[in-house]
Short mmCIF file of C-alpha atoms in Angstrom, two decimals:
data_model
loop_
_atom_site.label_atom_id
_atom_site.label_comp_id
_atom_site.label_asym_id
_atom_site.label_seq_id
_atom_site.Cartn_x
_atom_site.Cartn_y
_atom_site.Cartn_z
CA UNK A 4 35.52 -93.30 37.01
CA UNK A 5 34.04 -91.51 39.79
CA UNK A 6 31.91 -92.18 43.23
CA UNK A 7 32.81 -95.75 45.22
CA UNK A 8 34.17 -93.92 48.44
CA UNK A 9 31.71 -95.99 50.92
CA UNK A 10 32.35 -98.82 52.85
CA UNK A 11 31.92 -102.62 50.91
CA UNK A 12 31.45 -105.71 51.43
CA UNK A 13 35.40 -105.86 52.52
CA UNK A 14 35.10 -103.53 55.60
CA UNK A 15 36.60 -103.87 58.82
CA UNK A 16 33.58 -103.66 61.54
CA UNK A 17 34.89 -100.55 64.11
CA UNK A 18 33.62 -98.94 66.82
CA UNK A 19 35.27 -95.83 66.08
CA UNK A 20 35.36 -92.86 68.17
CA UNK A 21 36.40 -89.76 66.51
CA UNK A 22 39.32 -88.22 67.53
CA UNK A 23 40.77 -91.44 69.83
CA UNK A 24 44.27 -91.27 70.78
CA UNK A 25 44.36 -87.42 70.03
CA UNK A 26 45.41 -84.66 72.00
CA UNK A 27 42.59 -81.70 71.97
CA UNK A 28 45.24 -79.83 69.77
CA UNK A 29 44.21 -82.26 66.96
CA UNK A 30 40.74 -82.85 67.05
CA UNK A 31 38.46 -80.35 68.68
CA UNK A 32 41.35 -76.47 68.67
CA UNK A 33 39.04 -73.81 68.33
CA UNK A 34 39.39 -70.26 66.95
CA UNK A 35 41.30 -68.29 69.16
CA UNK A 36 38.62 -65.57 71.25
CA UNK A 37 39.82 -62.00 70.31
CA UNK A 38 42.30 -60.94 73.32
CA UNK A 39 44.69 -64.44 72.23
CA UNK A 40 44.07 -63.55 68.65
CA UNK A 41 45.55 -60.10 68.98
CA UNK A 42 48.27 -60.98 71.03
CA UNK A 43 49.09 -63.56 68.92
CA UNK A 44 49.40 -61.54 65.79
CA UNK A 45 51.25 -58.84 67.74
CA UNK A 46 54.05 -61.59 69.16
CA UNK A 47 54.36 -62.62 65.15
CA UNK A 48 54.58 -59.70 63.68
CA UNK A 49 57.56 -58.87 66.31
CA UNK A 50 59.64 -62.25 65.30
CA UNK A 51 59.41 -60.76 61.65
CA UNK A 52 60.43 -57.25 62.52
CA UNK A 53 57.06 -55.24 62.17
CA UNK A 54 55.87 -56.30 58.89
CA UNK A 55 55.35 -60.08 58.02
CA UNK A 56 55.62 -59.52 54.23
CA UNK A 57 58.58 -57.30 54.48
CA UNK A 58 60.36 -60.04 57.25
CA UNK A 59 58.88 -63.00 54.93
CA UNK A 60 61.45 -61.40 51.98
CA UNK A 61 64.53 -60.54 53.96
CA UNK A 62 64.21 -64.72 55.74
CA UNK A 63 64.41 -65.30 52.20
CA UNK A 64 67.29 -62.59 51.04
CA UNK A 65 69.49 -63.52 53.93
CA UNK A 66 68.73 -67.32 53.39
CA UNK A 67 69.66 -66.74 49.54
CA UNK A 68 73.15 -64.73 50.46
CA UNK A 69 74.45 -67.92 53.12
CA UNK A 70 74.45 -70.17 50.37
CA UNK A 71 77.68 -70.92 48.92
CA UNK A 72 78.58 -68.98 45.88
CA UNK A 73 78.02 -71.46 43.42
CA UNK A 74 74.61 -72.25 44.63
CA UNK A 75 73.69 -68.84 45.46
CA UNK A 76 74.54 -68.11 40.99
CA UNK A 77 72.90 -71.11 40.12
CA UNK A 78 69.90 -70.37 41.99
CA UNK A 79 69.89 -66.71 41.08
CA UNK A 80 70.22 -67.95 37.32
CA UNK A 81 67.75 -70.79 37.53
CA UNK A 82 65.05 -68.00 38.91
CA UNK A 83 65.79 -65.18 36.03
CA UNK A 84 65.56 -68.21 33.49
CA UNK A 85 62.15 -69.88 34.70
CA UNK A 86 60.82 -66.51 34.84
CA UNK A 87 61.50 -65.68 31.07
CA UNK A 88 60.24 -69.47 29.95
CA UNK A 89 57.53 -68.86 31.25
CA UNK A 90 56.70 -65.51 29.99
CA UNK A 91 57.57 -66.41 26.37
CA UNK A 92 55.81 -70.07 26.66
CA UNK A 93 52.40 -68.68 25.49
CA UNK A 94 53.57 -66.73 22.23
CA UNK A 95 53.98 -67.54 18.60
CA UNK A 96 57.52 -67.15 17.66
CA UNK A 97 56.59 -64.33 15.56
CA UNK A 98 55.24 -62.44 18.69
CA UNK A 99 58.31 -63.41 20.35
CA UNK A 100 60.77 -61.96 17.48
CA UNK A 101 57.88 -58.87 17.95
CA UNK A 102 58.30 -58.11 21.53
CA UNK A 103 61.13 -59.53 23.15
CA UNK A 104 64.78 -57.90 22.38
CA UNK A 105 67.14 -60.16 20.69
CA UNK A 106 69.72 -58.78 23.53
CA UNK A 107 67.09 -60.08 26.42
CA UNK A 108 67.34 -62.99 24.16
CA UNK A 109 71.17 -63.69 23.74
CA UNK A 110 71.46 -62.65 27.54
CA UNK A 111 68.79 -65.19 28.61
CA UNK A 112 71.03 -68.28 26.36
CA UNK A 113 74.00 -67.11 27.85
CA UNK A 114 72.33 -67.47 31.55
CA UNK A 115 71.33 -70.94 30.22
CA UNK A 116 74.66 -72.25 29.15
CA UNK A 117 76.40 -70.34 32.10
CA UNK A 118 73.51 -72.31 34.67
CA UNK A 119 74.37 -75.78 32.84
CA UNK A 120 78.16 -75.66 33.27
CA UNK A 121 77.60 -74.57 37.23
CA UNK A 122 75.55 -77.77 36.90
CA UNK A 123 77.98 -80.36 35.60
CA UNK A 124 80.52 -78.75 37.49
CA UNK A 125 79.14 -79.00 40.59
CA UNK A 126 76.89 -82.15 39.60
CA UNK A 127 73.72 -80.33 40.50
CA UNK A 128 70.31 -81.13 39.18
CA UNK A 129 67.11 -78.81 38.19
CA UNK A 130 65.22 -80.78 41.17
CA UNK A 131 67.82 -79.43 43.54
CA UNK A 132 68.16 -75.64 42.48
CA UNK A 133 64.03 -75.61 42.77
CA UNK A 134 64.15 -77.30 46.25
CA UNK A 135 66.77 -74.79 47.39
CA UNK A 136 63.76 -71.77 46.73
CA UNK A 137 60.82 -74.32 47.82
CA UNK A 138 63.11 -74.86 51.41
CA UNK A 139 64.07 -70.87 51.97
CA UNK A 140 60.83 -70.06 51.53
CA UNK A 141 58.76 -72.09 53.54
CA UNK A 142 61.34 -71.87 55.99
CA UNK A 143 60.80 -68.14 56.12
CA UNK A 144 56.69 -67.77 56.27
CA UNK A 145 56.81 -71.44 58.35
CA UNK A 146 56.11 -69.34 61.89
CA UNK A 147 53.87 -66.78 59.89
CA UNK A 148 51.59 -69.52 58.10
CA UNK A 149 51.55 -72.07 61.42
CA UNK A 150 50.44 -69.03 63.43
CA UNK A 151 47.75 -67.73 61.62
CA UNK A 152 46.32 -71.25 61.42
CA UNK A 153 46.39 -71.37 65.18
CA UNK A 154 44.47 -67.73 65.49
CA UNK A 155 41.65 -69.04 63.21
CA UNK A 156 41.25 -72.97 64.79
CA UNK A 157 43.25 -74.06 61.78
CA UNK A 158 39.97 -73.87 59.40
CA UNK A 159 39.40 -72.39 56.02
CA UNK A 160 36.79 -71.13 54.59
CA UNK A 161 33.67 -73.18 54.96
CA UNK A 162 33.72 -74.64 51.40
CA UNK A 163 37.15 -74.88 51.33
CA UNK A 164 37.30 -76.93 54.54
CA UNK A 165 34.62 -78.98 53.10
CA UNK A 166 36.32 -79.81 50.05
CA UNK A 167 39.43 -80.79 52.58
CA UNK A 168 37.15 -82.41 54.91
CA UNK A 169 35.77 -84.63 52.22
CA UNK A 170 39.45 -85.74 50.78
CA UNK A 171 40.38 -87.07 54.48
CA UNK A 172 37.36 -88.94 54.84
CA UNK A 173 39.05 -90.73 51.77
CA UNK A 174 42.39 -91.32 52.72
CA UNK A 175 40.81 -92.42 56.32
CA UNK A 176 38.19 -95.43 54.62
CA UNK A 177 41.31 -96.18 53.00
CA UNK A 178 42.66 -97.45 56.39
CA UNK A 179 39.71 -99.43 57.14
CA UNK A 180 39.32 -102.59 54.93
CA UNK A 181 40.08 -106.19 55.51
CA UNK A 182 43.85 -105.13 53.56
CA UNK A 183 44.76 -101.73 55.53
CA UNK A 184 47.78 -101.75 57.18
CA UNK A 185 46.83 -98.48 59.32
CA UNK A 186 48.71 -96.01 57.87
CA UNK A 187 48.02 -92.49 55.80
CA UNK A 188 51.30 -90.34 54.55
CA UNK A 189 50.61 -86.67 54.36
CA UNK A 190 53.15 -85.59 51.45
CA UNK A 191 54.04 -81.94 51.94
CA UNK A 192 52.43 -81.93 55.05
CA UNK A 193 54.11 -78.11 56.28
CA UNK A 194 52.72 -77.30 59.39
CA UNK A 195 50.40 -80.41 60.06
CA UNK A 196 47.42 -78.28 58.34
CA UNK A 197 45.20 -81.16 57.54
CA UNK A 198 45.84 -83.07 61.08
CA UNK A 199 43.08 -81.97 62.40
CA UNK A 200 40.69 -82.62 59.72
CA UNK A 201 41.83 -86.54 59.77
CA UNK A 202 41.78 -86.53 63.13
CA UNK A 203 37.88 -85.10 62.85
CA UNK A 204 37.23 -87.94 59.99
CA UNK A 205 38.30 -91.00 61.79
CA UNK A 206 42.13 -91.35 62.43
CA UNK A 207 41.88 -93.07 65.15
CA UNK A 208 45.60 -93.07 66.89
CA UNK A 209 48.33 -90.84 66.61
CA UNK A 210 50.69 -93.51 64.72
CA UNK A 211 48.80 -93.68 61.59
CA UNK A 212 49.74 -90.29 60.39
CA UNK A 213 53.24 -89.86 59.03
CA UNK A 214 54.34 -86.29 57.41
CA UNK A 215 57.12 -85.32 55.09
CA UNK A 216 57.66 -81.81 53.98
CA UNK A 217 60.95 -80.55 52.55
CA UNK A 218 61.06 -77.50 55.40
CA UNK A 219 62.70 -78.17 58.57
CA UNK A 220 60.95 -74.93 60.22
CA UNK A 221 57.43 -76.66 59.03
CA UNK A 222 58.07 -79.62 60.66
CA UNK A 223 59.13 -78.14 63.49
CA UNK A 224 55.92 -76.29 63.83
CA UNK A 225 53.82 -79.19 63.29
CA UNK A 226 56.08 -81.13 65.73
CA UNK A 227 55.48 -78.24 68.81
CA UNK A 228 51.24 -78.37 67.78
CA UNK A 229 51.09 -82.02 67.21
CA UNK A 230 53.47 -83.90 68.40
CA UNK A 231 52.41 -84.96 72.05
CA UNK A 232 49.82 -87.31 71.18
CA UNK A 233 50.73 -91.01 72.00
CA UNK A 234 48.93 -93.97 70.88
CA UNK A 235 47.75 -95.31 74.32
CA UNK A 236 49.23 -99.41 73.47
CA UNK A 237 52.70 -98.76 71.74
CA UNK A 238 53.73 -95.56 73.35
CA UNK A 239 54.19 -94.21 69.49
CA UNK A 240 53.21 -90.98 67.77
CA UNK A 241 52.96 -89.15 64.97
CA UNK A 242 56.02 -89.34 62.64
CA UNK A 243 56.98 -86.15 61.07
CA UNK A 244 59.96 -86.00 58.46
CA UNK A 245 61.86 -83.03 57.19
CA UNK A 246 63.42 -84.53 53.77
CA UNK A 247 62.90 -84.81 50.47
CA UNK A 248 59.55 -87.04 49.48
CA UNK A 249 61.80 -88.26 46.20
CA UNK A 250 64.90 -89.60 47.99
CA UNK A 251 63.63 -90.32 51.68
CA UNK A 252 63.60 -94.19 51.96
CA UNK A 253 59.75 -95.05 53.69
CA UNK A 254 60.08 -98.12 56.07
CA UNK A 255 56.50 -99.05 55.43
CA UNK A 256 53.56 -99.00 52.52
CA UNK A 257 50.36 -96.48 53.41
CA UNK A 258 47.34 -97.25 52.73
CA UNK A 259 46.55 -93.82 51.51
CA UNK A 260 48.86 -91.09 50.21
CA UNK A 261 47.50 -87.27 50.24
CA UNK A 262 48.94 -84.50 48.33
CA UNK A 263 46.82 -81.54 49.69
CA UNK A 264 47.73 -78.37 47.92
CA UNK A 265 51.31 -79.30 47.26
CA UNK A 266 51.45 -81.65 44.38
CA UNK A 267 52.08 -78.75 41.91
CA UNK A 268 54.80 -77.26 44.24
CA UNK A 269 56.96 -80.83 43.78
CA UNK A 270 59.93 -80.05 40.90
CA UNK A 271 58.78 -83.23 39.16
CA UNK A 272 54.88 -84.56 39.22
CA UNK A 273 55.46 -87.82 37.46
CA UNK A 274 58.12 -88.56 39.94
CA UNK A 275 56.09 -87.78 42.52
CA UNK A 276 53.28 -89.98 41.50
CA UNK A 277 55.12 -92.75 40.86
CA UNK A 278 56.90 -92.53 44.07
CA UNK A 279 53.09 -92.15 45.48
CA UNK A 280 52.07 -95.65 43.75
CA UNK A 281 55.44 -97.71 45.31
CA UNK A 282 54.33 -96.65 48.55
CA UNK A 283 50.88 -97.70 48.46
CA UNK A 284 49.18 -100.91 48.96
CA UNK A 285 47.50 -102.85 46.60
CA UNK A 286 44.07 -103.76 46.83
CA UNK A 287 42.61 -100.41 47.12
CA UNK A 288 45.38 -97.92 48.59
CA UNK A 289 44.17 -95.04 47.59
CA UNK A 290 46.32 -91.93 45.96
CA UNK A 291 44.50 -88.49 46.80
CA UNK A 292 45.12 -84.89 45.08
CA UNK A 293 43.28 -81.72 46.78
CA UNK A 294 43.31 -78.55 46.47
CA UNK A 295 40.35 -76.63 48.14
CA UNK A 296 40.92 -73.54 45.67
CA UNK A 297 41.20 -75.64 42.68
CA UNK A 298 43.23 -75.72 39.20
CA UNK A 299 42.34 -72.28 38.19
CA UNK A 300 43.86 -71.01 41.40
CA UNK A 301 46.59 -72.50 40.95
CA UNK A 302 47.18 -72.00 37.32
CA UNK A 303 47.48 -68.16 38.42
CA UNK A 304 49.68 -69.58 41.12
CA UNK A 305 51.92 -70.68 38.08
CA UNK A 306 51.77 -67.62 36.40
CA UNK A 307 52.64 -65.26 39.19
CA UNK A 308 55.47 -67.69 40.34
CA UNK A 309 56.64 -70.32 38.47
CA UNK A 310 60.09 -70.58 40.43
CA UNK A 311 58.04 -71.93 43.24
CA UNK A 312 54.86 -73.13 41.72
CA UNK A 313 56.06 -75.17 38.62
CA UNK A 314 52.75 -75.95 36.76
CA UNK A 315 49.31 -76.53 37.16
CA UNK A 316 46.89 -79.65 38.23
CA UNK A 317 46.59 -82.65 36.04
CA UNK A 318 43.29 -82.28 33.96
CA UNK A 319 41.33 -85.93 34.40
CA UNK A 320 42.91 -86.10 30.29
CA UNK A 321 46.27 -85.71 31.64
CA UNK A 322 45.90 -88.42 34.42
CA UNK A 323 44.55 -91.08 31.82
CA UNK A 324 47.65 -90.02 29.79
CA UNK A 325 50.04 -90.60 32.64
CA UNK A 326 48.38 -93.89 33.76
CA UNK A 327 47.68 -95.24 29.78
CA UNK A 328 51.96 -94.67 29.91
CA UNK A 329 52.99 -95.95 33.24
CA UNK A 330 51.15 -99.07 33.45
CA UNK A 331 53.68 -100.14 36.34
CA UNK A 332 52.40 -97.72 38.41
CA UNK A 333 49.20 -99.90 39.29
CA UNK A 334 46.76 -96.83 39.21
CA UNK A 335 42.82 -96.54 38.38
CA UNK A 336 41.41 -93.21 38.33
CA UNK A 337 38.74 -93.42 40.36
CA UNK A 338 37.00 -90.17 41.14
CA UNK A 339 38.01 -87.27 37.99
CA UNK A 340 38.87 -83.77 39.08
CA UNK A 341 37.27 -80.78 37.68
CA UNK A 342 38.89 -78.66 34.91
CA UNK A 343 39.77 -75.34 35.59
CA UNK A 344 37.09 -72.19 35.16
CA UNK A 345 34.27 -75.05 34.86
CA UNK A 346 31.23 -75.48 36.90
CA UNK A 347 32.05 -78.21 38.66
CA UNK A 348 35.21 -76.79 39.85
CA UNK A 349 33.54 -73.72 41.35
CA UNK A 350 31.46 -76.67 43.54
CA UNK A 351 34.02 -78.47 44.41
CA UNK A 352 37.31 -77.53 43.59
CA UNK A 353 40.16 -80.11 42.77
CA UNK A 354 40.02 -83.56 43.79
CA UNK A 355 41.30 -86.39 41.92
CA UNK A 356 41.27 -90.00 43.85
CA UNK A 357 43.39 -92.92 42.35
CA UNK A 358 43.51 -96.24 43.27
CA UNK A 359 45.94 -98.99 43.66
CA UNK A 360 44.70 -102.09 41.63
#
């Protein structure tokens, strides 16, 4: 199930030039020297009051206390609740009986029944209460996250950017066969982080990218870095979208979807995938899942915070499951990812590739 990423017999012939239909902000930003660097920190840690951690968590306090009352309980009880189910998820139920009191116990039920009738009465849905913390927050470290890309060129470490590197070379063959359409969706896209990695691997004009994230303040940062570009013919640019991935209606197929270190964040992965597979082409669009840091990382990710990170990366097991039961979905796995704390993951770190048959 792995390897086929070249060009076949099926491939467009292109004289492509890197970076085409760019602005420099895309393709070729450099780390900022040391005097721009400095400044820019200083400017950043001034918008969040002389400590980005400590201004991170207020954003997100005072974002929390505007809701309406009967969002701000439900999402104050959907947080407390998450937190305990995942604490006791590991343990026997003797261990459980052992070392959790049966009064944190009968409080946590009646937080449970007291979260579902806020629910029904107010017809709200699990998916909502954990995009309510996924939007707050990113909205509060947007500024903090897009800067610090700009101080360091927006690149990782070198194997991490590798591993990133290698994923948009993927979604960018993708565009390039006698089928493509021209088109690559970036799902969770925040700040426009990968931009300038596709525009390094081949995206050739501005209006093949289109972004979605969930936070309005992302977008708006990857709007302000790169937004100006114009393809040269239709006047058109990149399209970014602050909305939900689930509900937004798409006015075109891609022909490849990425999911670069946000799959796990999305309230419901088999939604998301299947949402991923109606939006891609057949015929080889191709359905991509990065993340540089890999499972492991983000199975701690999980543990730490499991309001905002909900589980970990499919194991290549759990993708033949979900394909083996969604037949509908059109999906081949074609390149496996590496289980967490193995070799292979400490080389490469998570990739799965999927393709639309």
């Amino acid at each position: 199930m792995s390897g086929g990423f070249g060009g076949g017999g099926g491939s467009k012939t292109k004289n492509k030039k890197k970076g085409k239909g760019g602005n420099s902000t895309a393709s070729s930003k450099k780390r900022m020297n040391p005097r721009d660097a400095k400044r820019a920190q200083q400017e950043l840690v001034e918008r969040y009051g002389g400590d980005l951690q400590l201004g991170t968590q207020k954003r997100i306090e005072a974002s929390l206390e505007s809701l309406e009352p009967h969002l701000k309980e439900a999402a104050e009880l959907y947080k407390a609740i998450t937190q305990f189910d995942v604490l006791v998820a590991p343990m026997t139920t003797a261990d459980r009986n052992r070392l959790i009191p049966a009064v944190q116990s009968k409080m946590v039920e009646d937080d449970r029944q007291k979260l579902q009738s806020i629910m029904n009465e107010h017809k709200l849905t699990e998916i909502e209460l954990h995009n309510i913390y996924q939007k707050i927050t990113w909205d509060a470290s947007a500024d903090a996250k897009a800067t610090g890309a700009d101080i360091v060129g927006n690149q990782m470490k070198a194997e991490f950017q590798e591993r990133i590197n290698k994923a948009c070379s993927i979604a960018i063959k993708a565009t390039e066969s006698n089928e493509s359409i021209g088109k690559v969706l970036d799902v969770g896209c925040g700040h426009g982080a990968i931009i300038k990695s596709l525009t390094n691997e081949g995206l050739e004009e501005p209006d093949m990218y289109v972004g979605i994230d969930l936070s309005s303040e992302m977008i708006d940062n990857a709007v302000k870095r790169y937004g100006s570009a114009r393809n040269g013919k239709t006047g058109k640019g990149r399209t970014f979208i602050a909305e939900d991935f689930y509900s937004y209606d798409f006015e075109s197929v891609f022909d490849s979807v990425i999911f670069c270190s946000s799959i796990h964040d999305l309230p419901d992965m088999t939604g998301a995938i299947s949402k991923a597979a109606s939006l891609l082409r057949p015929n080889g669009g191709k359905l991509i899942v990065i993340h540089a840091q890999g499972a492991n990382h983000v199975l701690g990710q999980n543990q730490a915070n499991p309001v905002m990170v909900k589980r970990g990366l499919p194991t290549s097991s759990d993708w033949a499951e979900m394909i083996n039961e969604n037949s509908d979905w059109g999906l081949e796995l074609e390149y496996e990812p590496a289980d967490p704390r193995s070799s292979l993951e400490e080389k490469e770190g998570y990739l799965a590739v999927l393709s639309k048959i």
